[in-house]
mmCIF file of N, CA and C in Angstrom:
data_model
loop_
_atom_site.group_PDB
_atom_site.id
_atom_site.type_symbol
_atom_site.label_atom_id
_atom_site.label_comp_id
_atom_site.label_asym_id
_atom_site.label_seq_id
_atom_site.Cartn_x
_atom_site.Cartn_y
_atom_site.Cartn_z
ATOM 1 N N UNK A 1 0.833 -1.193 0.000
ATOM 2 C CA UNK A 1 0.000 0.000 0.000
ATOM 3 C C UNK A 1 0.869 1.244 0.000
ATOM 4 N N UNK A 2 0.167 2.283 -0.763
ATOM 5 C CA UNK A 2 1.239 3.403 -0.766
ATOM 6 C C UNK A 2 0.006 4.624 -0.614
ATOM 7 N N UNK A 3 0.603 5.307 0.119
ATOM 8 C CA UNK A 3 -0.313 6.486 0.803
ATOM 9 C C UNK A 3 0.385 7.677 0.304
ATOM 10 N N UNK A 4 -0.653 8.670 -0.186
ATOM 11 C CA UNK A 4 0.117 10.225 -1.125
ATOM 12 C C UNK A 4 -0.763 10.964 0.146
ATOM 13 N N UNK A 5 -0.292 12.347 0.118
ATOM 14 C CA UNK A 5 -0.496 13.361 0.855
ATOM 15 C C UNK A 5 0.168 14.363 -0.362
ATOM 16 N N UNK A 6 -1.086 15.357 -0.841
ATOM 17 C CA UNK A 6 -0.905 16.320 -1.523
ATOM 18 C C UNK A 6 -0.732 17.559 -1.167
ATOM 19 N N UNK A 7 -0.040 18.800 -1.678
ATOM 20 C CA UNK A 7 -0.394 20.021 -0.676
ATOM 21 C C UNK A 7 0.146 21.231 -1.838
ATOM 22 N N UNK A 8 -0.273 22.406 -1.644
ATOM 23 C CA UNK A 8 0.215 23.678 -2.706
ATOM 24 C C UNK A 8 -0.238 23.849 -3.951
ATOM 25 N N UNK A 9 -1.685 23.682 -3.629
ATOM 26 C CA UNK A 9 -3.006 24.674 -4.220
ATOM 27 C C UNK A 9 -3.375 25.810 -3.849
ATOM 28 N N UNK A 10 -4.613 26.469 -4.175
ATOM 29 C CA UNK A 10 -4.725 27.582 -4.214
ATOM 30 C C UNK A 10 -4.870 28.428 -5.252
ATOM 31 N N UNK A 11 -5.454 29.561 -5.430
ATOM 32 C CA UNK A 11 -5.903 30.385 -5.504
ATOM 33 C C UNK A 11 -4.875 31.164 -6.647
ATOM 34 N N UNK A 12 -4.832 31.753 -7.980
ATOM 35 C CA UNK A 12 -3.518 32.421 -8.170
ATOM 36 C C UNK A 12 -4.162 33.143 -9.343
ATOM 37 N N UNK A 13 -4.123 34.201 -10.063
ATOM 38 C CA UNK A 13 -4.248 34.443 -10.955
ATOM 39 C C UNK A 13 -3.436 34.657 -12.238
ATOM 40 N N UNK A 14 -3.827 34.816 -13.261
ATOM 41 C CA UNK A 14 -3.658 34.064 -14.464
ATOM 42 C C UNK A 14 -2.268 34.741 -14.827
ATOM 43 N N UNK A 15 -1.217 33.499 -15.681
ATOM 44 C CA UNK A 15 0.076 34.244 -15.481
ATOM 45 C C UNK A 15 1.107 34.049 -14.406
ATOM 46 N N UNK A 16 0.593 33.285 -13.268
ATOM 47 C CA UNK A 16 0.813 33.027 -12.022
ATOM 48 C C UNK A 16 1.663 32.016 -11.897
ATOM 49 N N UNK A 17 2.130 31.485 -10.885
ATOM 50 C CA UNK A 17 2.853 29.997 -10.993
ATOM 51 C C UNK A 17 2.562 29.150 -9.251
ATOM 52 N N UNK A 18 2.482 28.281 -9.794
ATOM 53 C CA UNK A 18 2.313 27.082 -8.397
ATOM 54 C C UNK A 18 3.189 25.916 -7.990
ATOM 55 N N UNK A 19 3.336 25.535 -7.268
ATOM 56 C CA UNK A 19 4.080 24.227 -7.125
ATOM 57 C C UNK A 19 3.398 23.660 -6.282
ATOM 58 N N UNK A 20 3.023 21.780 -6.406
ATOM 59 C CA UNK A 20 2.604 21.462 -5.857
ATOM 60 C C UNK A 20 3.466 20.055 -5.213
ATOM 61 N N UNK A 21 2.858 20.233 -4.301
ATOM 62 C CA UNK A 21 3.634 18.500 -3.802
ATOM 63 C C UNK A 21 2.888 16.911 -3.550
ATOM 64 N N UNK A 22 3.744 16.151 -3.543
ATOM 65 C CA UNK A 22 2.680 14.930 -3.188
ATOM 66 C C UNK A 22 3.731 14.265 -1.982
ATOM 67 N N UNK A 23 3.770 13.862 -1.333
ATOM 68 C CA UNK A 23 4.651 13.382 -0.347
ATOM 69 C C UNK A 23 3.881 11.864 -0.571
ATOM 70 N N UNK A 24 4.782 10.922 -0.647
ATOM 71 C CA UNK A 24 4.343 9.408 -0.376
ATOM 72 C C UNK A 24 5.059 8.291 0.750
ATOM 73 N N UNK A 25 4.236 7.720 1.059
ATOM 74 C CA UNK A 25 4.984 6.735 1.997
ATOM 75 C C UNK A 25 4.097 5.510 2.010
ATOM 76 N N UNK A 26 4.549 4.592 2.899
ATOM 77 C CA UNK A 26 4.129 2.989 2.667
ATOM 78 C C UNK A 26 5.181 2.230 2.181
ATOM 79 N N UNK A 27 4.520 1.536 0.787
ATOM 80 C CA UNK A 27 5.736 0.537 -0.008
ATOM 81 C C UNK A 27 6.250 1.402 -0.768
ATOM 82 N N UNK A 28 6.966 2.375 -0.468
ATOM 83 C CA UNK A 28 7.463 3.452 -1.798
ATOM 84 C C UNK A 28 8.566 2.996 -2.016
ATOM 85 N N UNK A 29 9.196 1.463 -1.996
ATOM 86 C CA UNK A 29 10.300 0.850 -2.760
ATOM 87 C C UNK A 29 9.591 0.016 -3.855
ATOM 88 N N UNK A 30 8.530 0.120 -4.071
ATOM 89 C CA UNK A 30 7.848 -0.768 -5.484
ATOM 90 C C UNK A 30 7.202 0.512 -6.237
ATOM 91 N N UNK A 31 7.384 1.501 -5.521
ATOM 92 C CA UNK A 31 6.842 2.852 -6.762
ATOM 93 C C UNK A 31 7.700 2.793 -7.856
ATOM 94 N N UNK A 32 7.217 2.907 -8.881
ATOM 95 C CA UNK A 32 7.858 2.616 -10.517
ATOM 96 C C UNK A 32 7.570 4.600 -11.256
ATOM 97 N N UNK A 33 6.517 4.731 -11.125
ATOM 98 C CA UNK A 33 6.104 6.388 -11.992
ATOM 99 C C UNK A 33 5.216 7.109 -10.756
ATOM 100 N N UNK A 34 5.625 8.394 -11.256
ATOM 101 C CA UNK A 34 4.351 9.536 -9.638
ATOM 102 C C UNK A 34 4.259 10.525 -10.928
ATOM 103 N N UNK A 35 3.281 10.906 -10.669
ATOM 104 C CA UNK A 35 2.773 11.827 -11.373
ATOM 105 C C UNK A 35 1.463 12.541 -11.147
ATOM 106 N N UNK A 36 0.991 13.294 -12.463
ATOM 107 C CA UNK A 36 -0.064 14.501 -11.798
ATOM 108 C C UNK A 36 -1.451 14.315 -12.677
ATOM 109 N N UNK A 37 -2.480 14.191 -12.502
ATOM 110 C CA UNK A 37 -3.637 14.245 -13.193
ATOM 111 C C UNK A 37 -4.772 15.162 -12.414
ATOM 112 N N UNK A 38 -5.469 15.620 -13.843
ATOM 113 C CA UNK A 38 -6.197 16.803 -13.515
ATOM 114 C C UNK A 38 -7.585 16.552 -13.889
ATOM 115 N N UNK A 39 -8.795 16.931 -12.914
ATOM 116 C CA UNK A 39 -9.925 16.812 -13.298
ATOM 117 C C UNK A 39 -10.656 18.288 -13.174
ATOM 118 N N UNK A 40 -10.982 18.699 -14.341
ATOM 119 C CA UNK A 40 -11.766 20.231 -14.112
ATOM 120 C C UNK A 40 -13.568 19.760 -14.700
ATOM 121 N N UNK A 41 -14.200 21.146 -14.132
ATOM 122 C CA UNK A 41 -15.683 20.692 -13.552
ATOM 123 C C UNK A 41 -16.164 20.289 -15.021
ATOM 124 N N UNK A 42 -16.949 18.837 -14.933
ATOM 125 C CA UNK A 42 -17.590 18.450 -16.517
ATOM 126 C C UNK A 42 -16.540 18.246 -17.274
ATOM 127 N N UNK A 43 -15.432 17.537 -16.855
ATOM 128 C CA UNK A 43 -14.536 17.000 -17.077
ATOM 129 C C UNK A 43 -13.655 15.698 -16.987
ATOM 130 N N UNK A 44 -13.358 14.938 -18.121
ATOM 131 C CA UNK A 44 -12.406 13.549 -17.703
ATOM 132 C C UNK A 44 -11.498 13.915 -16.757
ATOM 133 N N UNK A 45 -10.704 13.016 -16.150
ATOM 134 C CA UNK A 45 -9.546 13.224 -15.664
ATOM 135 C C UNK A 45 -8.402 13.259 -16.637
ATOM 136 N N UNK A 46 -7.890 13.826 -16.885
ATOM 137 C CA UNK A 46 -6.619 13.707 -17.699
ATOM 138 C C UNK A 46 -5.388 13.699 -16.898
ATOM 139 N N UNK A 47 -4.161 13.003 -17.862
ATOM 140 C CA UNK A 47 -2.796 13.324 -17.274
ATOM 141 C C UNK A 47 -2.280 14.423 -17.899
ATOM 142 N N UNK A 48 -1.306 15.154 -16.739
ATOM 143 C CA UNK A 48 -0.561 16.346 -16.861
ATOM 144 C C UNK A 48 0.527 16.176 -16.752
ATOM 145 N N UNK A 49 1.193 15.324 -16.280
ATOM 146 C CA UNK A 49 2.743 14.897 -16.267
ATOM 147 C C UNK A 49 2.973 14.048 -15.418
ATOM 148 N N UNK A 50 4.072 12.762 -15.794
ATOM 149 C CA UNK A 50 4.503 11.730 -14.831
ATOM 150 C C UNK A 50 6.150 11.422 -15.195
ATOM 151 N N UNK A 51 6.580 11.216 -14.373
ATOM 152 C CA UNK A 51 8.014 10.683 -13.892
ATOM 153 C C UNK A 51 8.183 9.178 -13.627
ATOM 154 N N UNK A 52 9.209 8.621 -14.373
ATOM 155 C CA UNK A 52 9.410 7.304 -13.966
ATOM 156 C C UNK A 52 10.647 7.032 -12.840
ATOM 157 N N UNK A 53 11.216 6.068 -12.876
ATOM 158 C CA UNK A 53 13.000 6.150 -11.640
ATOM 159 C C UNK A 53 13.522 6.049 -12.530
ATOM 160 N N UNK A 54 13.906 6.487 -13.874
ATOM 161 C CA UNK A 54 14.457 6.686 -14.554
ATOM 162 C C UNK A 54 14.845 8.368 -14.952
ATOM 163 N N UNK A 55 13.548 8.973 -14.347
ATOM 164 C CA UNK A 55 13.771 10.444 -14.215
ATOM 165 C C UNK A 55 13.076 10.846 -16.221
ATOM 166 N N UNK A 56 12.531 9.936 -16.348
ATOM 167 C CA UNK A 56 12.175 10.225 -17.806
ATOM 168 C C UNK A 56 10.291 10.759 -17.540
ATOM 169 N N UNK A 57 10.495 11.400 -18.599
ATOM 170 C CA UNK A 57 9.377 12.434 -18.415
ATOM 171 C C UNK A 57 8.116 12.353 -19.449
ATOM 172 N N UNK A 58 6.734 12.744 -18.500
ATOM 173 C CA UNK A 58 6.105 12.635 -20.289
ATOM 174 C C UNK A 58 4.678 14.039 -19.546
ATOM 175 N N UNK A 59 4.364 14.488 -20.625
ATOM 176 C CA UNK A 59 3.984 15.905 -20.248
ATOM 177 C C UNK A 59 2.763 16.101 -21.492
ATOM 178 N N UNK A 60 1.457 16.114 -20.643
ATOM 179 C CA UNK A 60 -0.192 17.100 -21.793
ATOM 180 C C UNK A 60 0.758 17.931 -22.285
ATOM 181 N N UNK A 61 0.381 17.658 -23.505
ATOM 182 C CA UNK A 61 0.632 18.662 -24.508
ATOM 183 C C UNK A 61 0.374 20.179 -24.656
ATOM 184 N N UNK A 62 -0.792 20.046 -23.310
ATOM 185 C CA UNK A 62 -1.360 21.292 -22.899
ATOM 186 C C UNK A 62 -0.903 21.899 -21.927
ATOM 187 N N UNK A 63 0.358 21.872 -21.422
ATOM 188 C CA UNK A 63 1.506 21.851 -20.654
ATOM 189 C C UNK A 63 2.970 22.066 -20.693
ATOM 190 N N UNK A 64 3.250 21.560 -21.917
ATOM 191 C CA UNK A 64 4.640 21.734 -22.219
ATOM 192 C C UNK A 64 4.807 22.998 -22.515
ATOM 193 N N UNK A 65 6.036 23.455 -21.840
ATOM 194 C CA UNK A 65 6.740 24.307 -21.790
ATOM 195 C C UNK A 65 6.495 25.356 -20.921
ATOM 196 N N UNK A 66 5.041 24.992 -20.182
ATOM 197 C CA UNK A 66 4.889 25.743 -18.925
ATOM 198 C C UNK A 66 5.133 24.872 -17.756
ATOM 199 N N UNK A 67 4.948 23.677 -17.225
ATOM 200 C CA UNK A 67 4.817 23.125 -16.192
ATOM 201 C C UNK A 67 6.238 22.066 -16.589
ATOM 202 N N UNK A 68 6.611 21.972 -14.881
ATOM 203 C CA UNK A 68 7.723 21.028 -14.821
ATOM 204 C C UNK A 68 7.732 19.999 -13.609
ATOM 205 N N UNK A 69 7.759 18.805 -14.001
ATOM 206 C CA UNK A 69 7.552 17.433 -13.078
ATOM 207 C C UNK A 69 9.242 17.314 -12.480
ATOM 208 N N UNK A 70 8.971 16.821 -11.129
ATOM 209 C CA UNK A 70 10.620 16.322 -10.949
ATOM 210 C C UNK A 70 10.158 15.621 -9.459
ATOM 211 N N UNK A 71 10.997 14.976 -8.922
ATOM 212 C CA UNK A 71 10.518 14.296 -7.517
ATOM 213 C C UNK A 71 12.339 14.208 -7.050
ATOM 214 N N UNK A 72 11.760 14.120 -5.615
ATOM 215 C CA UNK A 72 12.779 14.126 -4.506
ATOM 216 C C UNK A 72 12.483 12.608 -4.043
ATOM 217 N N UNK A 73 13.825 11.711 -4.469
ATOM 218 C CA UNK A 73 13.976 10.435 -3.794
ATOM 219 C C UNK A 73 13.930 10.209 -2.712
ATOM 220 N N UNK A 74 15.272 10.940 -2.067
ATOM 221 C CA UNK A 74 15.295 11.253 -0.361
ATOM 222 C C UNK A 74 13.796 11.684 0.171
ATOM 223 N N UNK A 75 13.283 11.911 -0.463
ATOM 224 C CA UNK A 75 11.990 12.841 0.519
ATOM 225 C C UNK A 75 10.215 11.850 -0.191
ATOM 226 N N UNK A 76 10.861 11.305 -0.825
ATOM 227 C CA UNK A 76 9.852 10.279 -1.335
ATOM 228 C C UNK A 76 8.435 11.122 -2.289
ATOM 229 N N UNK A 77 8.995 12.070 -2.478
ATOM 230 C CA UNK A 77 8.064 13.415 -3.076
ATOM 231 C C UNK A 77 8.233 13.625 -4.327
ATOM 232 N N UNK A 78 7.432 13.601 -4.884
ATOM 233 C CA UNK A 78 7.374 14.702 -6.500
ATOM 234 C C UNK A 78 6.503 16.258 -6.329
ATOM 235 N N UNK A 79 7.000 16.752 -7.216
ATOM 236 C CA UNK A 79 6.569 18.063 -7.659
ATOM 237 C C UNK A 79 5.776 18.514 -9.112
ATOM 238 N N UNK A 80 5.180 19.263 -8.960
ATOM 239 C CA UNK A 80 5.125 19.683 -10.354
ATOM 240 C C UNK A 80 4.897 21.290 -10.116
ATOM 241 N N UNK A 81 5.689 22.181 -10.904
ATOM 242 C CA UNK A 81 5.895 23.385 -10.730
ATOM 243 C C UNK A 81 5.510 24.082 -12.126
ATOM 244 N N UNK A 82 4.612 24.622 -11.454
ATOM 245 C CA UNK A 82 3.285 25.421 -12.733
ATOM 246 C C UNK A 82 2.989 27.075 -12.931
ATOM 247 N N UNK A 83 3.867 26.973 -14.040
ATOM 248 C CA UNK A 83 4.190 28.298 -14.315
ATOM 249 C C UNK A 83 3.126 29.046 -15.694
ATOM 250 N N UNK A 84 3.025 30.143 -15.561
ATOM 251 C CA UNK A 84 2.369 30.984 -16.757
ATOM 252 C C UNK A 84 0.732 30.113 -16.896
ATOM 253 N N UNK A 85 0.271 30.110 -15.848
ATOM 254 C CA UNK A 85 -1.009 29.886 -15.244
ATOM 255 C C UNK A 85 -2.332 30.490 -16.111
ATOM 256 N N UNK A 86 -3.157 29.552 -16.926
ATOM 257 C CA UNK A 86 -4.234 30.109 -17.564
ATOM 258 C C UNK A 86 -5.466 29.518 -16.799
ATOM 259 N N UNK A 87 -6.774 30.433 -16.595
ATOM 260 C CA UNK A 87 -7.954 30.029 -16.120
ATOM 261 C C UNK A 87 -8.697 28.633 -16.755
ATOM 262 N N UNK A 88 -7.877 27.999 -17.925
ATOM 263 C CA UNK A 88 -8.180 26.743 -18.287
ATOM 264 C C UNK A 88 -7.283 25.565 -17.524
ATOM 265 N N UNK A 89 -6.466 26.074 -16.977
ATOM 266 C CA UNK A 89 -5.386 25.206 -15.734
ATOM 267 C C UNK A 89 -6.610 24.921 -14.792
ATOM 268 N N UNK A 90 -8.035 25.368 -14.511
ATOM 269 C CA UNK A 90 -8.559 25.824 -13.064
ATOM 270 C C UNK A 90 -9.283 23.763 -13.072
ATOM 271 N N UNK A 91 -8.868 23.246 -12.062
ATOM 272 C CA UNK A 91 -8.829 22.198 -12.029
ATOM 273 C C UNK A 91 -8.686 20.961 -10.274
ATOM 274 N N UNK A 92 -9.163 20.319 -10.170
ATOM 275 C CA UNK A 92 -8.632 19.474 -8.872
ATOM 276 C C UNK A 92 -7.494 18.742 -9.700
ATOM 277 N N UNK A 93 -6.425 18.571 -8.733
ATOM 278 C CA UNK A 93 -4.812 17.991 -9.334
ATOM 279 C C UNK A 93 -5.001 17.190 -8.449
ATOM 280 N N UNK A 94 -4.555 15.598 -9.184
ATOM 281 C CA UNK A 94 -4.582 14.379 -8.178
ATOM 282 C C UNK A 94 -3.264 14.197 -8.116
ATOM 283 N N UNK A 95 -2.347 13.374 -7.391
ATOM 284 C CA UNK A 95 -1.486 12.844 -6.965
ATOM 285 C C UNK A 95 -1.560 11.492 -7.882
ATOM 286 N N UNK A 96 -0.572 11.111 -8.429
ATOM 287 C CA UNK A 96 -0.854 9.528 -9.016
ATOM 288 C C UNK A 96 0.153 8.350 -8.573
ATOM 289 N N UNK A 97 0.505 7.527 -8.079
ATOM 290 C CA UNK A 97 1.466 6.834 -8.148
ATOM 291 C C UNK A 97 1.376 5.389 -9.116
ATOM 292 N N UNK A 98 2.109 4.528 -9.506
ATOM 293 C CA UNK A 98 1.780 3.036 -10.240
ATOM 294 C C UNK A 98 2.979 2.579 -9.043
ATOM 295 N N UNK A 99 2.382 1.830 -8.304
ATOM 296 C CA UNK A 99 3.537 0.783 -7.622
ATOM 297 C C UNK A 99 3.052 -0.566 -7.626
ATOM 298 N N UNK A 100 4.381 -1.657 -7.511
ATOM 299 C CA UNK A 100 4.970 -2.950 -8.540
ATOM 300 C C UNK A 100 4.692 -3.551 -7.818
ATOM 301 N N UNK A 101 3.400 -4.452 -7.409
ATOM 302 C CA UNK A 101 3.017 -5.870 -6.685
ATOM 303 C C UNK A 101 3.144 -6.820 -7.454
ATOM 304 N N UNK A 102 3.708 -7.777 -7.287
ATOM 305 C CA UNK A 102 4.083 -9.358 -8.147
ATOM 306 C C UNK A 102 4.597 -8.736 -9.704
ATOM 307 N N UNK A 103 3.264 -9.362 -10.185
ATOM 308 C CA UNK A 103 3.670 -9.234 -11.476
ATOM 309 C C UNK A 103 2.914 -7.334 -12.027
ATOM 310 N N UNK A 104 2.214 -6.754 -11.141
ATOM 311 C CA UNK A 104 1.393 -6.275 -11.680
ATOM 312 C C UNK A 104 1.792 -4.856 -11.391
ATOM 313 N N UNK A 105 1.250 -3.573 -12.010
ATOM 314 C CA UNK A 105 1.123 -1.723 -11.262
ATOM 315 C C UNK A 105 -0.389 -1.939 -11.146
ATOM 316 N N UNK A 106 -0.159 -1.547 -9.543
ATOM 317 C CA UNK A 106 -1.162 -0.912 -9.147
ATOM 318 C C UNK A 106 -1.314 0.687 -8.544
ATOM 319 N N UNK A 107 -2.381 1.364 -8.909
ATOM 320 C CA UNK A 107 -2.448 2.716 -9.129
ATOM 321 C C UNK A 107 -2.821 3.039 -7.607
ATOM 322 N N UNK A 108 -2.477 4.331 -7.022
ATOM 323 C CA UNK A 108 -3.001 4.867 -6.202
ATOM 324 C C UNK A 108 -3.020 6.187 -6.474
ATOM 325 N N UNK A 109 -3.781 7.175 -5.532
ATOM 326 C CA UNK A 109 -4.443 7.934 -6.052
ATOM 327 C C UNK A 109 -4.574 8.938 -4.821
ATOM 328 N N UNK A 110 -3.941 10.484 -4.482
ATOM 329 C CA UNK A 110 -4.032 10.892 -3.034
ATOM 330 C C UNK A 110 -5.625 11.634 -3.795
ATOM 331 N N UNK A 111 -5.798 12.251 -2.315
ATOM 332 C CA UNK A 111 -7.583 13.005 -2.394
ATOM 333 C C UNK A 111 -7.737 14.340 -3.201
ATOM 334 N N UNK A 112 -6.397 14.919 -3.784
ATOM 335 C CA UNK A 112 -6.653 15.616 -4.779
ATOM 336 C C UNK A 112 -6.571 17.442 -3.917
ATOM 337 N N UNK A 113 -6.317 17.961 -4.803
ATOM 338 C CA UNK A 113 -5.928 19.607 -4.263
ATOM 339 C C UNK A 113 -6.397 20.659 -5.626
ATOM 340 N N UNK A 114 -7.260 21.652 -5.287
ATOM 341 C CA UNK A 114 -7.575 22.304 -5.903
ATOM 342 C C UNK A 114 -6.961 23.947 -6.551
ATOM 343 N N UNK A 115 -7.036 23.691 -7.373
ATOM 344 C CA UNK A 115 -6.160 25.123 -8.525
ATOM 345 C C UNK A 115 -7.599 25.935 -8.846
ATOM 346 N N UNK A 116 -7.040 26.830 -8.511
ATOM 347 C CA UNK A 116 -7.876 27.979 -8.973
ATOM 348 C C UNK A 116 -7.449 29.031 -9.682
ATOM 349 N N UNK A 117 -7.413 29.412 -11.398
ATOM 350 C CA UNK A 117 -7.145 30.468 -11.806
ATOM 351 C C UNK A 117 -7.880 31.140 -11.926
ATOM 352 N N UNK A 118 -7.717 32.405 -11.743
ATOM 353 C CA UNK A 118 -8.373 33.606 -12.238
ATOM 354 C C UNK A 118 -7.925 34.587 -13.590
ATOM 355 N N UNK A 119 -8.827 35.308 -13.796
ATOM 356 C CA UNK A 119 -8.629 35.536 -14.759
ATOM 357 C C UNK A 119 -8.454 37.003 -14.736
#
């Protein structure tokens, strides 16, 4: 089992920048990828960026070149640091992890932190 704790939402207006965190713990020696997915209102969830232990990266297209994924080993944490902030960013950001039981990834999922742009 792997437990996320999200934090550094809020409120920002447009143009703005955020960073958010996910802190994980549990089995975080079978975590394989952490990453960020976003659900805005009347909306799928989509992915916004994930990290593997390879440090290899993959990033919404609706994202690149504003937002940047990276995680702290020592601290069992990823980031994603969200810059040049548009009121279409305005969204709940989940926490994602895939960690490696037997043969299989299983997903977990922290309770999610809310972005608010303004405009």
């Amino acid at each position: 089992q792997v437990q996320l704790v999200e934090s550094g939402g809020g409120l920002v207006q447009a143009g703005g920048s955020l960073r958010l965190s996910c802190a994980a713990s549990g089995s975080i020696f079978s975590i394989r990828v952490m990453g960020w997915y976003r659900q805005a209102p009347g909306k799928q969830r989509e992915l916004v960026a994930n990290i593997g232990n390879s440090d290899s990266t993959n990033y919404a297209d609706s994202v690149k070149g504003r937002f940047t994924i990276s995680r702290d080993n020592a601290k069992n944490t990823v980031y994603l640091q969200m810059n040049s902030l548009q009121p279409e960013d305005t969204a709940v950001y989940y926490c994602h992890v895939l960690a490696l039981s037997g043969l299989y990834l299983n997903p977990y999922w922290g309770e999610g932190t809310l972005v608010t742009v303004s405009s």
